[in-house]
Amino acid sequence: GNNVMDGVFHIDTVPLLPRPAAHETFIYRNAVRYHQAGLTAGSEASNMKLLSAIVIFNMALYYHISDLDKGTTALQTTCLQLYDMCLDLLERLPQHGLECSVLRAICFNNMAHVAYERGDYSECRTLLDHLMYYISLEETKVFFEETDVQGFILNCMMMHPPTGAKAA
């Protein structure tokens, strides 16, 4: 998988499911793993917060994919709450800039997918705007495989309210 190194630890991802068909919206489906190469006393608390954010992200992803596999929407609220908890933890970790940017990009993308599926197009657009910011950063973009970046960009271009005549 991809990885981020900062001299203390690195994170990488593991594909959970095959990529979707070209006509589907892109969901980042890779679980995030945490590898610890060593801790310093001053950074242990922040590393534990980052680890907690990663665990919460993976839980959100599990619920997100479970819903998709079952063809239901029963877990959408739960996965949105978990993605939001992950983002909240990341806000408290300025010293982990790159790792946080990578996780934020993934969370915003997947949250936008859920918002789109729920018909909350305004929230979807807001989330995609945040996603575009993070994937425009060179240091964040290099973490992702080219197909991931293409999927993020495709979502930003394609996730718009459906057009069509309203029912009479």
Tab-separated table of N, CA and C in Angstrom:
chain	number	residue	atom	x	y	z
A	1	GLY	N	0.820	-1.202	0.000
A	1	GLY	CA	0.000	0.000	0.000
A	1	GLY	C	0.851	1.248	0.000
A	2	ASN	N	0.176	2.356	-0.026
A	2	ASN	CA	0.851	3.652	0.036
A	2	ASN	C	1.321	3.881	1.457
A	3	ASN	N	2.291	4.789	1.621
A	3	ASN	CA	2.705	5.070	2.982
A	3	ASN	C	3.159	6.500	3.148
A	4	VAL	N	3.132	6.944	4.393
A	4	VAL	CA	3.580	8.273	4.774
A	4	VAL	C	4.640	8.070	5.835
A	5	MET	N	5.783	8.701	5.674
A	5	MET	CA	6.860	8.550	6.644
A	5	MET	C	7.160	9.907	7.275
A	6	ASP	N	7.383	9.906	8.569
A	6	ASP	CA	7.836	11.141	9.200
A	6	ASP	C	9.018	10.894	10.134
A	7	GLY	N	9.658	9.741	10.041
A	7	GLY	CA	10.786	9.436	10.884
A	7	GLY	C	10.408	8.750	12.184
A	8	VAL	N	9.160	8.896	12.622
A	8	VAL	CA	8.717	8.271	13.858
A	8	VAL	C	7.812	7.083	13.555
A	9	PHE	N	6.924	7.216	12.631
A	9	PHE	CA	5.991	6.158	12.276
A	9	PHE	C	5.520	6.392	10.864
A	10	HIS	N	4.826	5.428	10.330
A	10	HIS	CA	4.201	5.650	9.035
A	10	HIS	C	2.852	4.958	8.999
A	11	ILE	N	1.985	5.449	8.142
A	11	ILE	CA	0.694	4.814	7.923
A	11	ILE	C	0.679	4.305	6.500
A	12	ASP	N	-0.020	3.242	6.286
A	12	ASP	CA	-0.228	2.784	4.927
A	12	ASP	C	-1.620	2.205	4.817
A	13	THR	N	-2.020	1.849	3.630
A	13	THR	CA	-3.385	1.408	3.411
A	13	THR	C	-3.407	0.017	2.816
A	14	VAL	N	-4.507	-0.662	3.057
A	14	VAL	CA	-4.701	-2.012	2.569
A	14	VAL	C	-6.045	-2.068	1.859
A	15	PRO	N	-6.074	-2.459	0.579
A	15	PRO	CA	-7.357	-2.533	-0.124
A	15	PRO	C	-8.294	-3.542	0.540
A	16	LEU	N	-9.539	-3.131	0.773
A	16	LEU	CA	-10.540	-4.022	1.344
A	16	LEU	C	-11.425	-4.631	0.270
A	17	LEU	N	-11.688	-3.884	-0.760
A	17	LEU	CA	-12.595	-4.330	-1.805
A	17	LEU	C	-12.046	-3.939	-3.158
A	18	PRO	N	-12.453	-4.646	-4.196
A	18	PRO	CA	-12.035	-4.221	-5.535
A	18	PRO	C	-12.595	-2.844	-5.864
A	19	ARG	N	-11.967	-2.192	-6.795
A	19	ARG	CA	-12.433	-0.868	-7.217
A	19	ARG	C	-13.803	-0.976	-7.871
A	20	PRO	N	-14.616	0.078	-7.733
A	20	PRO	CA	-15.950	0.038	-8.332
A	20	PRO	C	-15.881	0.148	-9.848
A	21	ALA	N	-16.998	-0.151	-10.484
A	21	ALA	CA	-17.099	0.024	-11.938
A	21	ALA	C	-16.939	1.499	-12.268
A	22	ALA	N	-16.538	1.774	-13.494
A	22	ALA	CA	-16.226	3.150	-13.908
A	22	ALA	C	-17.415	4.093	-13.750
A	23	HIS	N	-18.639	3.583	-13.845
A	23	HIS	CA	-19.810	4.464	-13.791
A	23	HIS	C	-20.222	4.826	-12.369
A	24	GLU	N	-19.654	4.188	-11.361
A	24	GLU	CA	-20.015	4.452	-9.980
A	24	GLU	C	-19.182	5.590	-9.413
A	25	THR	N	-19.712	6.206	-8.348
A	25	THR	CA	-18.929	7.216	-7.659
A	25	THR	C	-17.789	6.521	-6.918
A	26	PHE	N	-16.734	7.246	-6.679
A	26	PHE	CA	-15.534	6.681	-6.082
A	26	PHE	C	-15.611	6.746	-4.562
A	27	ILE	N	-15.414	5.618	-3.927
A	27	ILE	CA	-15.304	5.534	-2.484
A	27	ILE	C	-13.896	5.040	-2.194
A	28	TYR	N	-13.204	5.739	-1.318
A	28	TYR	CA	-11.878	5.263	-0.922
A	28	TYR	C	-12.103	4.065	-0.018
A	29	ARG	N	-11.721	2.880	-0.465
A	29	ARG	CA	-12.060	1.620	0.195
A	29	ARG	C	-10.893	0.961	0.895
A	30	ASN	N	-9.813	1.657	1.099
A	30	ASN	CA	-8.641	1.047	1.731
A	30	ASN	C	-8.622	1.350	3.225
A	31	ALA	N	-8.473	0.299	4.016
A	31	ALA	CA	-8.289	0.489	5.447
A	31	ALA	C	-6.920	1.133	5.673
A	32	VAL	N	-6.805	1.885	6.741
A	32	VAL	CA	-5.541	2.541	7.075
A	32	VAL	C	-4.902	1.765	8.221
A	33	ARG	N	-3.617	1.471	8.080
A	33	ARG	CA	-2.854	0.792	9.131
A	33	ARG	C	-1.829	1.762	9.708
A	34	TYR	N	-1.514	1.554	10.952
A	34	TYR	CA	-0.562	2.392	11.673
A	34	TYR	C	0.646	1.546	12.039
A	35	HIS	N	1.809	2.022	11.702
A	35	HIS	CA	3.054	1.323	12.043
A	35	HIS	C	3.910	2.258	12.870
A	36	GLN	N	4.264	1.813	14.016
A	36	GLN	CA	5.028	2.650	14.931
A	36	GLN	C	6.488	2.228	14.937
A	37	ALA	N	7.366	3.133	14.587
A	37	ALA	CA	8.796	2.826	14.580
A	37	ALA	C	9.459	3.270	15.879
A	38	GLY	N	8.754	4.046	16.666
A	38	GLY	CA	9.319	4.528	17.928
A	38	GLY	C	8.614	5.785	18.368
A	39	LEU	N	8.528	5.985	19.652
A	39	LEU	CA	7.858	7.156	20.205
A	39	LEU	C	8.822	7.936	21.081
A	40	THR	N	8.611	9.234	21.107
A	40	THR	CA	9.314	10.058	22.080
A	40	THR	C	8.303	10.454	23.135
A	41	ALA	N	8.753	10.759	24.320
A	41	ALA	CA	7.834	11.081	25.419
A	41	ALA	C	6.916	12.241	25.049
A	42	GLY	N	7.444	13.221	24.329
A	42	GLY	CA	6.651	14.388	23.990
A	42	GLY	C	5.591	14.139	22.930
A	43	SER	N	5.723	13.078	22.155
A	43	SER	CA	4.775	12.870	21.061
A	43	SER	C	3.838	11.695	21.291
A	44	GLU	N	3.966	10.988	22.407
A	44	GLU	CA	3.139	9.803	22.650
A	44	GLU	C	1.650	10.130	22.635
A	45	ALA	N	1.240	11.199	23.286
A	45	ALA	CA	-0.179	11.550	23.340
A	45	ALA	C	-0.721	11.867	21.947
A	46	SER	N	0.043	12.629	21.165
A	46	SER	CA	-0.443	12.962	19.825
A	46	SER	C	-0.468	11.729	18.930
A	47	ASN	N	0.511	10.832	19.094
A	47	ASN	CA	0.491	9.597	18.311
A	47	ASN	C	-0.714	8.732	18.679
A	48	MET	N	-1.077	8.702	19.950
A	48	MET	CA	-2.248	7.929	20.368
A	48	MET	C	-3.538	8.543	19.818
A	49	LYS	N	-3.598	9.863	19.728
A	49	LYS	CA	-4.763	10.510	19.121
A	49	LYS	C	-4.852	10.166	17.639
A	50	LEU	N	-3.703	10.170	16.967
A	50	LEU	CA	-3.696	9.801	15.550
A	50	LEU	C	-4.123	8.346	15.385
A	51	LEU	N	-3.603	7.477	16.239
A	51	LEU	CA	-4.005	6.075	16.187
A	51	LEU	C	-5.510	5.934	16.414
A	52	SER	N	-6.046	6.676	17.353
A	52	SER	CA	-7.494	6.640	17.605
A	52	SER	C	-8.272	7.102	16.376
A	53	ALA	N	-7.792	8.149	15.733
A	53	ALA	CA	-8.459	8.642	14.516
A	53	ALA	C	-8.445	7.565	13.429
A	54	ILE	N	-7.332	6.851	13.315
A	54	ILE	CA	-7.233	5.793	12.301
A	54	ILE	C	-8.202	4.655	12.610
A	55	VAL	N	-8.282	4.255	13.868
A	55	VAL	CA	-9.214	3.189	14.258
A	55	VAL	C	-10.654	3.623	13.966
A	56	ILE	N	-10.991	4.848	14.318
A	56	ILE	CA	-12.343	5.351	14.077
A	56	ILE	C	-12.619	5.432	12.579
A	57	PHE	N	-11.628	5.882	11.792
A	57	PHE	CA	-11.814	5.901	10.338
A	57	PHE	C	-12.107	4.496	9.826
A	58	ASN	N	-11.332	3.508	10.262
A	58	ASN	CA	-11.531	2.141	9.788
A	58	ASN	C	-12.905	1.600	10.179
A	59	MET	N	-13.395	1.983	11.357
A	59	MET	CA	-14.755	1.584	11.747
A	59	MET	C	-15.778	2.220	10.815
A	60	ALA	N	-15.606	3.506	10.526
A	60	ALA	CA	-16.523	4.196	9.622
A	60	ALA	C	-16.519	3.526	8.251
A	61	LEU	N	-15.326	3.209	7.770
A	61	LEU	CA	-15.211	2.556	6.470
A	61	LEU	C	-15.908	1.199	6.477
A	62	TYR	N	-15.748	0.443	7.555
A	62	TYR	CA	-16.405	-0.859	7.671
A	62	TYR	C	-17.925	-0.702	7.557
A	63	TYR	N	-18.495	0.245	8.309
A	63	TYR	CA	-19.943	0.461	8.248
A	63	TYR	C	-20.373	0.941	6.867
A	64	HIS	N	-19.576	1.807	6.279
A	64	HIS	CA	-19.871	2.343	4.948
A	64	HIS	C	-19.934	1.195	3.929
A	65	ILE	N	-18.914	0.359	3.927
A	65	ILE	CA	-18.849	-0.751	2.972
A	65	ILE	C	-19.918	-1.805	3.282
A	66	SER	N	-20.188	-2.033	4.571
A	66	SER	CA	-21.236	-2.994	4.942
A	66	SER	C	-22.579	-2.574	4.371
A	67	ASP	N	-22.892	-1.294	4.473
A	67	ASP	CA	-24.135	-0.780	3.894
A	67	ASP	C	-24.170	-1.019	2.385
A	68	LEU	N	-23.071	-0.719	1.721
A	68	LEU	CA	-23.024	-0.897	0.268
A	68	LEU	C	-23.198	-2.362	-0.110
A	69	ASP	N	-22.518	-3.243	0.613
A	69	ASP	CA	-22.616	-4.675	0.332
A	69	ASP	C	-24.040	-5.194	0.500
A	70	LYS	N	-24.741	-4.665	1.504
A	70	LYS	CA	-26.108	-5.114	1.782
A	70	LYS	C	-27.141	-4.374	0.949
A	71	GLY	N	-26.718	-3.317	0.249
A	71	GLY	CA	-27.653	-2.516	-0.528
A	71	GLY	C	-28.625	-1.743	0.347
A	72	THR	N	-28.165	-1.371	1.558
A	72	THR	CA	-29.023	-0.633	2.485
A	72	THR	C	-28.418	0.735	2.792
A	73	THR	N	-29.164	1.503	3.548
A	73	THR	CA	-28.679	2.801	4.026
A	73	THR	C	-28.780	2.865	5.547
A	74	ALA	N	-28.976	1.722	6.191
A	74	ALA	CA	-29.222	1.661	7.632
A	74	ALA	C	-28.075	2.223	8.466
A	75	LEU	N	-26.857	2.130	7.973
A	75	LEU	CA	-25.688	2.528	8.762
A	75	LEU	C	-25.114	3.880	8.350
A	76	GLN	N	-25.794	4.598	7.474
A	76	GLN	CA	-25.241	5.866	6.981
A	76	GLN	C	-25.011	6.869	8.093
A	77	THR	N	-25.964	7.000	9.004
A	77	THR	CA	-25.792	7.959	10.090
A	77	THR	C	-24.608	7.573	10.961
A	78	THR	N	-24.481	6.290	11.253
A	78	THR	CA	-23.361	5.812	12.072
A	78	THR	C	-22.033	6.087	11.392
A	79	CYS	N	-21.939	5.778	10.104
A	79	CYS	CA	-20.638	5.988	9.449
A	79	CYS	C	-20.335	7.478	9.338
A	80	LEU	N	-21.325	8.328	9.099
A	80	LEU	CA	-21.066	9.770	9.069
A	80	LEU	C	-20.584	10.272	10.423
A	81	GLN	N	-21.196	9.782	11.503
A	81	GLN	CA	-20.769	10.191	12.842
A	81	GLN	C	-19.328	9.761	13.106
A	82	LEU	N	-18.979	8.562	12.670
A	82	LEU	CA	-17.610	8.087	12.880
A	82	LEU	C	-16.601	8.865	12.038
A	83	TYR	N	-16.927	9.118	10.766
A	83	TYR	CA	-16.029	9.948	9.950
A	83	TYR	C	-15.852	11.317	10.605
A	84	ASP	N	-16.951	11.880	11.123
A	84	ASP	CA	-16.893	13.191	11.765
A	84	ASP	C	-16.033	13.141	13.038
A	85	MET	N	-16.141	12.053	13.810
A	85	MET	CA	-15.290	11.896	15.000
A	85	MET	C	-13.819	11.839	14.612
A	86	CYS	N	-13.534	11.152	13.521
A	86	CYS	CA	-12.157	11.078	13.028
A	86	CYS	C	-11.652	12.478	12.694
A	87	LEU	N	-12.453	13.244	11.957
A	87	LEU	CA	-12.056	14.614	11.598
A	87	LEU	C	-11.850	15.472	12.838
A	88	ASP	N	-12.697	15.291	13.840
A	88	ASP	CA	-12.575	16.058	15.076
A	88	ASP	C	-11.243	15.763	15.763
A	89	LEU	N	-10.865	14.504	15.834
A	89	LEU	CA	-9.566	14.150	16.424
A	89	LEU	C	-8.412	14.739	15.620
A	90	LEU	N	-8.533	14.709	14.304
A	90	LEU	CA	-7.461	15.233	13.452
A	90	LEU	C	-7.251	16.729	13.646
A	91	GLU	N	-8.312	17.447	14.002
A	91	GLU	CA	-8.187	18.892	14.251
A	91	GLU	C	-7.254	19.180	15.413
A	92	ARG	N	-7.069	18.220	16.288
A	92	ARG	CA	-6.253	18.408	17.495
A	92	ARG	C	-4.810	17.962	17.306
A	93	LEU	N	-4.411	17.702	16.057
A	93	LEU	CA	-3.077	17.152	15.802
A	93	LEU	C	-2.291	17.969	14.775
A	94	PRO	N	-1.984	19.221	15.076
A	94	PRO	CA	-1.257	20.030	14.088
A	94	PRO	C	0.138	19.505	13.785
A	95	GLN	N	0.729	18.752	14.710
A	95	GLN	CA	2.082	18.255	14.498
A	95	GLN	C	2.126	17.076	13.539
A	96	HIS	N	0.997	16.551	13.154
A	96	HIS	CA	0.926	15.445	12.195
A	96	HIS	C	0.270	15.944	10.910
A	97	GLY	N	0.786	17.002	10.352
A	97	GLY	CA	0.157	17.661	9.218
A	97	GLY	C	-0.126	16.763	8.032
A	98	LEU	N	0.879	16.055	7.548
A	98	LEU	CA	0.686	15.238	6.352
A	98	LEU	C	-0.269	14.084	6.608
A	99	GLU	N	-0.069	13.363	7.703
A	99	GLU	CA	-0.950	12.247	8.012
A	99	GLU	C	-2.393	12.719	8.151
A	100	CYS	N	-2.579	13.840	8.824
A	100	CYS	CA	-3.926	14.384	9.009
A	100	CYS	C	-4.535	14.813	7.680
A	101	SER	N	-3.738	15.424	6.816
A	101	SER	CA	-4.248	15.843	5.505
A	101	SER	C	-4.712	14.653	4.679
A	102	VAL	N	-3.946	13.575	4.729
A	102	VAL	CA	-4.318	12.361	3.987
A	102	VAL	C	-5.631	11.806	4.522
A	103	LEU	N	-5.747	11.665	5.841
A	103	LEU	CA	-6.983	11.137	6.420
A	103	LEU	C	-8.164	12.063	6.187
A	104	ARG	N	-7.928	13.368	6.264
A	104	ARG	CA	-9.027	14.315	5.999
A	104	ARG	C	-9.541	14.163	4.569
A	105	ALA	N	-8.635	14.075	3.617
A	105	ALA	CA	-9.050	13.919	2.219
A	105	ALA	C	-9.931	12.685	2.067
A	106	ILE	N	-9.510	11.565	2.660
A	106	ILE	CA	-10.274	10.330	2.552
A	106	ILE	C	-11.642	10.485	3.221
A	107	CYS	N	-11.668	11.048	4.424
A	107	CYS	CA	-12.940	11.247	5.130
A	107	CYS	C	-13.878	12.138	4.328
A	108	PHE	N	-13.376	13.255	3.819
A	108	PHE	CA	-14.243	14.162	3.054
A	108	PHE	C	-14.810	13.474	1.820
A	109	ASN	N	-13.987	12.695	1.141
A	109	ASN	CA	-14.467	11.975	-0.039
A	109	ASN	C	-15.594	11.007	0.329
A	110	ASN	N	-15.351	10.185	1.344
A	110	ASN	CA	-16.339	9.176	1.704
A	110	ASN	C	-17.591	9.783	2.315
A	111	MET	N	-17.439	10.854	3.075
A	111	MET	CA	-18.611	11.546	3.615
A	111	MET	C	-19.428	12.171	2.488
A	112	ALA	N	-18.749	12.688	1.476
A	112	ALA	CA	-19.460	13.260	0.320
A	112	ALA	C	-20.277	12.182	-0.380
A	113	HIS	N	-19.725	10.988	-0.480
A	113	HIS	CA	-20.472	9.880	-1.094
A	113	HIS	C	-21.764	9.600	-0.328
A	114	VAL	N	-21.666	9.542	1.003
A	114	VAL	CA	-22.859	9.278	1.819
A	114	VAL	C	-23.863	10.424	1.676
A	115	ALA	N	-23.380	11.662	1.731
A	115	ALA	CA	-24.280	12.811	1.582
A	115	ALA	C	-24.982	12.775	0.230
A	116	TYR	N	-24.250	12.427	-0.799
A	116	TYR	CA	-24.830	12.341	-2.144
A	116	TYR	C	-25.910	11.262	-2.189
A	117	GLU	N	-25.612	10.110	-1.617
A	117	GLU	CA	-26.585	9.011	-1.596
A	117	GLU	C	-27.831	9.371	-0.804
A	118	ARG	N	-27.695	10.236	0.189
A	118	ARG	CA	-28.836	10.674	1.000
A	118	ARG	C	-29.615	11.809	0.334
A	119	GLY	N	-29.083	12.331	-0.746
A	119	GLY	CA	-29.738	13.443	-1.420
A	119	GLY	C	-29.418	14.795	-0.816
A	120	ASP	N	-28.423	14.871	0.054
A	120	ASP	CA	-28.002	16.131	0.670
A	120	ASP	C	-26.904	16.729	-0.202
A	121	TYR	N	-27.321	17.304	-1.321
A	121	TYR	CA	-26.370	17.758	-2.336
A	121	TYR	C	-25.567	18.978	-1.890
A	122	SER	N	-26.157	19.817	-1.047
A	122	SER	CA	-25.430	20.981	-0.539
A	122	SER	C	-24.274	20.531	0.365
A	123	GLU	N	-24.552	19.605	1.274
A	123	GLU	CA	-23.495	19.078	2.142
A	123	GLU	C	-22.452	18.341	1.317
A	124	CYS	N	-22.891	17.602	0.331
A	124	CYS	CA	-21.965	16.889	-0.555
A	124	CYS	C	-21.003	17.870	-1.213
A	125	ARG	N	-21.509	18.966	-1.725
A	125	ARG	CA	-20.673	19.957	-2.399
A	125	ARG	C	-19.680	20.571	-1.424
A	126	THR	N	-20.115	20.868	-0.206
A	126	THR	CA	-19.218	21.430	0.810
A	126	THR	C	-18.072	20.459	1.110
A	127	LEU	N	-18.406	19.186	1.282
A	127	LEU	CA	-17.397	18.168	1.562
A	127	LEU	C	-16.430	18.013	0.387
A	128	LEU	N	-16.954	18.053	-0.828
A	128	LEU	CA	-16.090	17.931	-2.005
A	128	LEU	C	-15.171	19.139	-2.156
A	129	ASP	N	-15.642	20.314	-1.746
A	129	ASP	CA	-14.773	21.500	-1.761
A	129	ASP	C	-13.593	21.307	-0.800
A	130	HIS	N	-13.874	20.734	0.380
A	130	HIS	CA	-12.788	20.439	1.326
A	130	HIS	C	-11.838	19.399	0.732
A	131	LEU	N	-12.401	18.382	0.104
A	131	LEU	CA	-11.583	17.347	-0.538
A	131	LEU	C	-10.646	17.971	-1.578
A	132	MET	N	-11.180	18.843	-2.421
A	132	MET	CA	-10.358	19.466	-3.469
A	132	MET	C	-9.182	20.233	-2.871
A	133	TYR	N	-9.415	20.884	-1.736
A	133	TYR	CA	-8.318	21.596	-1.092
A	133	TYR	C	-7.190	20.613	-0.738
A	134	TYR	N	-7.531	19.517	-0.097
A	134	TYR	CA	-6.503	18.582	0.358
A	134	TYR	C	-5.816	17.844	-0.779
A	135	ILE	N	-6.548	17.512	-1.828
A	135	ILE	CA	-5.860	16.816	-2.922
A	135	ILE	C	-5.111	17.777	-3.833
A	136	SER	N	-5.317	19.080	-3.633
A	136	SER	CA	-4.526	20.042	-4.408
A	136	SER	C	-3.143	20.256	-3.785
A	137	LEU	N	-2.959	19.804	-2.554
A	137	LEU	CA	-1.663	19.924	-1.892
A	137	LEU	C	-0.737	18.844	-2.426
A	138	GLU	N	0.397	19.229	-2.982
A	138	GLU	CA	1.323	18.255	-3.575
A	138	GLU	C	1.735	17.173	-2.587
A	139	GLU	N	2.031	17.595	-1.330
A	139	GLU	CA	2.495	16.601	-0.362
A	139	GLU	C	1.422	15.572	-0.028
A	140	THR	N	0.149	15.949	-0.127
A	140	THR	CA	-0.937	15.002	0.107
A	140	THR	C	-1.175	14.149	-1.128
A	141	LYS	N	-1.168	14.783	-2.278
A	141	LYS	CA	-1.481	14.077	-3.524
A	141	LYS	C	-0.514	12.935	-3.804
A	142	VAL	N	0.757	13.098	-3.441
A	142	VAL	CA	1.732	12.058	-3.742
A	142	VAL	C	1.512	10.791	-2.926
A	143	PHE	N	0.771	10.876	-1.835
A	143	PHE	CA	0.463	9.698	-1.032
A	143	PHE	C	-0.435	8.725	-1.792
A	144	PHE	N	-1.354	9.264	-2.574
A	144	PHE	CA	-2.370	8.448	-3.224
A	144	PHE	C	-1.893	7.889	-4.559
A	145	GLU	N	-2.429	6.731	-4.922
A	145	GLU	CA	-2.196	6.198	-6.249
A	145	GLU	C	-2.939	7.082	-7.243
A	146	GLU	N	-2.477	7.085	-8.487
A	146	GLU	CA	-3.089	7.927	-9.514
A	146	GLU	C	-4.583	7.636	-9.666
A	147	THR	N	-4.974	6.370	-9.556
A	147	THR	CA	-6.398	6.033	-9.693
A	147	THR	C	-7.222	6.613	-8.544
A	148	ASP	N	-6.630	6.743	-7.355
A	148	ASP	CA	-7.328	7.379	-6.236
A	148	ASP	C	-7.568	8.848	-6.536
A	149	VAL	N	-6.514	9.534	-6.978
A	149	VAL	CA	-6.644	10.957	-7.297
A	149	VAL	C	-7.673	11.154	-8.405
A	150	GLN	N	-7.643	10.303	-9.417
A	150	GLN	CA	-8.632	10.394	-10.490
A	150	GLN	C	-10.049	10.187	-9.947
A	151	GLY	N	-10.210	9.243	-9.017
A	151	GLY	CA	-11.523	9.007	-8.408
A	151	GLY	C	-11.994	10.214	-7.617
A	152	PHE	N	-11.095	10.832	-6.850
A	152	PHE	CA	-11.458	12.033	-6.088
A	152	PHE	C	-11.908	13.146	-7.037
A	153	ILE	N	-11.126	13.365	-8.089
A	153	ILE	CA	-11.446	14.434	-9.043
A	153	ILE	C	-12.746	14.135	-9.772
A	154	LEU	N	-12.945	12.884	-10.148
A	154	LEU	CA	-14.184	12.499	-10.818
A	154	LEU	C	-15.390	12.776	-9.927
A	155	ASN	N	-15.293	12.448	-8.646
A	155	ASN	CA	-16.389	12.748	-7.726
A	155	ASN	C	-16.682	14.241	-7.701
A	156	CYS	N	-15.630	15.042	-7.634
A	156	CYS	CA	-15.814	16.500	-7.584
A	156	CYS	C	-16.502	17.021	-8.841
A	157	MET	N	-16.269	16.344	-9.943
A	157	MET	CA	-16.887	16.770	-11.208
A	157	MET	C	-18.289	16.185	-11.396
A	158	MET	N	-18.521	14.987	-10.879
A	158	MET	CA	-19.758	14.273	-11.215
A	158	MET	C	-20.841	14.314	-10.149
A	159	MET	N	-20.498	14.540	-8.905
A	159	MET	CA	-21.500	14.500	-7.836
A	159	MET	C	-22.254	15.823	-7.766
A	160	HIS	N	-23.278	15.926	-8.602
A	160	HIS	CA	-24.144	17.095	-8.619
A	160	HIS	C	-25.578	16.621	-8.480
A	161	PRO	N	-26.469	17.508	-8.070
A	161	PRO	CA	-27.871	17.092	-7.976
A	161	PRO	C	-28.334	16.563	-9.318
A	162	PRO	N	-29.134	15.482	-9.288
A	162	PRO	CA	-29.647	14.960	-10.556
A	162	PRO	C	-30.537	15.979	-11.237
A	163	THR	N	-30.491	15.984	-12.541
A	163	THR	CA	-31.353	16.886	-13.284
A	163	THR	C	-32.462	16.057	-13.917
A	164	GLY	N	-33.566	16.683	-14.088
A	164	GLY	CA	-34.695	15.981	-14.709
A	164	GLY	C	-35.981	16.671	-14.322
A	165	ALA	N	-37.010	16.312	-15.001
A	165	ALA	CA	-38.309	16.921	-14.755
A	165	ALA	C	-38.876	16.409	-13.429
A	166	LYS	N	-39.501	17.296	-12.672
A	166	LYS	CA	-40.139	16.898	-11.438
A	166	LYS	C	-41.442	16.200	-11.747
A	167	ALA	N	-41.774	15.273	-10.865
A	167	ALA	CA	-43.039	14.552	-11.059
A	167	ALA	C	-44.222	15.502	-10.877
A	168	ALA	N	-45.251	15.287	-11.650
A	168	ALA	CA	-46.422	16.176	-11.595
A	168	ALA	C	-47.288	15.856	-10.420
